[in-house]
Short mmCIF file of C-alpha atoms in Angstrom, two decimals:
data_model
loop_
_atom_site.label_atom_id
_atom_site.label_comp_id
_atom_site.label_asym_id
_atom_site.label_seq_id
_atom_site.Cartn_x
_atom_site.Cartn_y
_atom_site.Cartn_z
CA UNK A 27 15.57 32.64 -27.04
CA UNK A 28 12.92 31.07 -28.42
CA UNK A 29 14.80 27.59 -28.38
CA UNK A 30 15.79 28.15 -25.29
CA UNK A 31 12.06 28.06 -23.64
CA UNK A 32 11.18 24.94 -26.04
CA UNK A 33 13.92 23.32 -24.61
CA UNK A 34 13.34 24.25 -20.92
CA UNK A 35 9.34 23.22 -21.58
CA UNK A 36 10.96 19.97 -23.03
CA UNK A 37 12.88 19.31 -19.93
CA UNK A 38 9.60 20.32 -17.50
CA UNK A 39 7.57 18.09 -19.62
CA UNK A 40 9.69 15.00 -19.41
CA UNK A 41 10.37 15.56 -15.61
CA UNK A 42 6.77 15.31 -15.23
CA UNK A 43 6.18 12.40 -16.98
CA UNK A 44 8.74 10.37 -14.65
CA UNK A 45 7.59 7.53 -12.70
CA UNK A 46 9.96 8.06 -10.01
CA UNK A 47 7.90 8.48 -6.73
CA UNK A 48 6.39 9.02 -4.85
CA UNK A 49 3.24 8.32 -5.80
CA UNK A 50 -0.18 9.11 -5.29
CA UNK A 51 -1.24 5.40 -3.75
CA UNK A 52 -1.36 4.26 -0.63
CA UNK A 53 2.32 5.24 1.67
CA UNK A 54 3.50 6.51 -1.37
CA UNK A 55 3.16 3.45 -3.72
CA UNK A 56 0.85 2.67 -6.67
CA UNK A 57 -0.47 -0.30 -8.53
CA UNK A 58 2.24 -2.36 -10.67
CA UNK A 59 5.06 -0.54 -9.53
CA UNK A 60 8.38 -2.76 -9.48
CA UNK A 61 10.38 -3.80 -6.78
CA UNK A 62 13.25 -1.50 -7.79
CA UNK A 63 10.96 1.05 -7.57
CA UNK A 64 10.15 0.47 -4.61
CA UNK A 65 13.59 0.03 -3.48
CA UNK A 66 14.70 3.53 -4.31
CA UNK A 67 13.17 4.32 -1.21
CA UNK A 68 13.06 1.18 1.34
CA UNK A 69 15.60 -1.70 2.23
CA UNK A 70 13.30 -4.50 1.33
CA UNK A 71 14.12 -8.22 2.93
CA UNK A 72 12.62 -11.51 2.11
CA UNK A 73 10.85 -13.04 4.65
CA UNK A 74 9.05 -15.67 2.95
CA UNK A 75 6.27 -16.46 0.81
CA UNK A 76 1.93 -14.77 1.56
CA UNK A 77 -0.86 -17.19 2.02
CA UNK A 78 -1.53 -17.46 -2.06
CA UNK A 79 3.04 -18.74 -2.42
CA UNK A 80 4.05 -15.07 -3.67
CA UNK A 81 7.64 -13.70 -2.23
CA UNK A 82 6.56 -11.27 0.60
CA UNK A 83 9.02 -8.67 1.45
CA UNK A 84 9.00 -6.12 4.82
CA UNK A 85 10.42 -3.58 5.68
CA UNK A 86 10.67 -0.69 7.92
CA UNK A 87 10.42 2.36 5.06
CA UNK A 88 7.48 3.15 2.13
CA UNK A 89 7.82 5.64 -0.45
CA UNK A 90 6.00 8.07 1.58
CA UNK A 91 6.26 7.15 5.49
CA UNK A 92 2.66 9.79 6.06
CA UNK A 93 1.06 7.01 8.06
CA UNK A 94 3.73 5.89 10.29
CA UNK A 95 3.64 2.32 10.35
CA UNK A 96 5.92 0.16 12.33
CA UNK A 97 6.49 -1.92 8.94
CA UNK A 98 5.26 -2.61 5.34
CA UNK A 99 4.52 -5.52 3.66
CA UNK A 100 5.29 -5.62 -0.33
CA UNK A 101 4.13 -8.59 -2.83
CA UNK A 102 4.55 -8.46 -6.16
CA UNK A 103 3.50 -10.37 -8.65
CA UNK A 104 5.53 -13.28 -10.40
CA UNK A 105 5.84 -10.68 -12.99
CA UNK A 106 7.48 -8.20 -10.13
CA UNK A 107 4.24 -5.36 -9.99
CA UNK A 108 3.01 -4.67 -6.84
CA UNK A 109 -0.46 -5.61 -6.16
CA UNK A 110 -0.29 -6.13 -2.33
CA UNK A 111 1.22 -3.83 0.34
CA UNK A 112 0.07 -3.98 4.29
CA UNK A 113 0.91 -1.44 6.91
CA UNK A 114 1.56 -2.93 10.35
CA UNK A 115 1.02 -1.02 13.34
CA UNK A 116 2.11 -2.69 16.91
CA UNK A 117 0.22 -0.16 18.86
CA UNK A 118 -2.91 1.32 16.99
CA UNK A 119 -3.78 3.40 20.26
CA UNK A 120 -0.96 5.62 19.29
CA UNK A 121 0.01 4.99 15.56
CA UNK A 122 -3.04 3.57 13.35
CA UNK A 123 -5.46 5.93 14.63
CA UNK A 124 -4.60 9.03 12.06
CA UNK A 125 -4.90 6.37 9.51
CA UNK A 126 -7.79 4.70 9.99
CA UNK A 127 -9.55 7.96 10.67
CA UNK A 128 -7.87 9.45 7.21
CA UNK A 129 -9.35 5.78 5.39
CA UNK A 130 -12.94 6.65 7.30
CA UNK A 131 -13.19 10.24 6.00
CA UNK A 132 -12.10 9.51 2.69
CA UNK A 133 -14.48 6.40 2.29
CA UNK A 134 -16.62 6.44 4.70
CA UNK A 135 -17.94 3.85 7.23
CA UNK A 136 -16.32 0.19 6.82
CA UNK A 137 -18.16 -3.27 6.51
CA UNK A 138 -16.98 -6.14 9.27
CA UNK A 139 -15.22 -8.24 7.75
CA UNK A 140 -17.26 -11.68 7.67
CA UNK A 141 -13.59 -13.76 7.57
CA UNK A 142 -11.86 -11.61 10.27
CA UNK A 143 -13.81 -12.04 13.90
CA UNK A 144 -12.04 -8.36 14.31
CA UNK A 145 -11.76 -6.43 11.63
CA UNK A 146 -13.43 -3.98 8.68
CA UNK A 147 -13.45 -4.12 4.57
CA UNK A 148 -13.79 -1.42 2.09
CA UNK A 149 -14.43 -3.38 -1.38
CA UNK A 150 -14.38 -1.41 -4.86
CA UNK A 151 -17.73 -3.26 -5.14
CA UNK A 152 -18.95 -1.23 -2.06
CA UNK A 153 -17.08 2.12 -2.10
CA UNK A 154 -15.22 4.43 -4.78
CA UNK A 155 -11.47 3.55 -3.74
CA UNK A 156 -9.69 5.52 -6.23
CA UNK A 157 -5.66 4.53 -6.47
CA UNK A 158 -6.21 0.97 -8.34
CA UNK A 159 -7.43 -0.34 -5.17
CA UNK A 160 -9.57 -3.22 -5.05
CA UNK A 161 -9.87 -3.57 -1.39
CA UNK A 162 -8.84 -1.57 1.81
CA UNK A 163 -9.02 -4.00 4.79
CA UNK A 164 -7.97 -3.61 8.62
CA UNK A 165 -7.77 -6.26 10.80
CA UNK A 166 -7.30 -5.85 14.94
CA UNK A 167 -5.80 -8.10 17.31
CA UNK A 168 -4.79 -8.43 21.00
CA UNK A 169 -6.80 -6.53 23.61
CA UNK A 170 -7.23 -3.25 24.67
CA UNK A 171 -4.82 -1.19 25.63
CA UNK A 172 -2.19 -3.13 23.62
CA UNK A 173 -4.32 -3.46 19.94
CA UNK A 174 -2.60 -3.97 16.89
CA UNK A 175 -3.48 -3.92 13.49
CA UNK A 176 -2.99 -4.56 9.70
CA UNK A 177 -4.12 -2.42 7.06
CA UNK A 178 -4.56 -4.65 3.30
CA UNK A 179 -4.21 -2.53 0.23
CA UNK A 180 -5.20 -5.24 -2.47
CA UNK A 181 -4.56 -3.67 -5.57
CA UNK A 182 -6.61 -4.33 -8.95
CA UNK A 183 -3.73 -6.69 -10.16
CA UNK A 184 -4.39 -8.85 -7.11
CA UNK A 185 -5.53 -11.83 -9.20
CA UNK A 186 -1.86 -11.52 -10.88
CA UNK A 187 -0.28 -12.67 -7.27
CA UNK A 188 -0.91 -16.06 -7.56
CA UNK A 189 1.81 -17.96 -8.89
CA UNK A 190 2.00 -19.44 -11.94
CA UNK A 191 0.73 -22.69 -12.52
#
């Protein structure tokens, strides 16, 4: 009997030590996560390369689809570890809102974004992020009633999305 438990508390152990997903991170993701990861749970497509010459991938699923964005934006690093992932939301006046209210109880109060004429930062420098995150940023365009808006989650390994030189 008693081998029977160790092996049970074996099993529990190891099942909880699995780095399957979810996970805790923003829609269900985490820092450094691979793109097969990630891919256990979204149909990722190429669509180019971000500002910085990294792959950039969308698609319509996350891990965790709790904030309802329209799509999701992965990059990886050249080493394939996700460091970047954006949430785009066409309408915010019915889909962002939960979110940006969930990012504004959590943190607290943004700071405009000096690059962005419309559009907040939270910075790790500023506020306790938690996650890996080195920056939470939202940025707003079109006009009212038809805003939309893309929510950054710049991970700590954001340096490592540059390519290699």
């Amino acid at each position: 009997m008693k081998a029977w438990m160790s092996l049970i508390a074996i099993c529990v152990a190891l099942s909880g030590c699995s780095d399957d997903g979810p996970w805790g991170g923003p829609a269900g993701t985490k820092m450094g996560i691979s793109k097969k990861q990630v891919e256990k749970y979204s149909v990722l497509e190429l669509v180019g390369k971000n500002d910085t010459g990294v792959a950039l991938y969308i698609s319509k699923q996350a891990p965790s689809m709790s904030s309802a964005a329209d799509s999701y934006e992965y990059v990886f690093s050249p080493a394939g570890q996700l460091c970047i992932l954006q949430m785009r939301f066409d309408n915010v006046n019915k889909t962002a809102s939960p979110l940006m209210l969930n990012l504004k109880t959590k943190y607290g109060l943004p700071v405009k974004d000096p690059v962005v004429p419309w559009g907040v930062v939270w910075s790790s420098e500023k506020y306790k992020l938690g996650d890996s995150l080195a920056e939470i940023s939202a940025e707003f365009q079109g006009k009212e009633p038809s805003v939309s808006a893309v929510v950054s989650f710049s991970f700590e390994n954001v340096k490592d999305c540059k390519p290699q030189s």
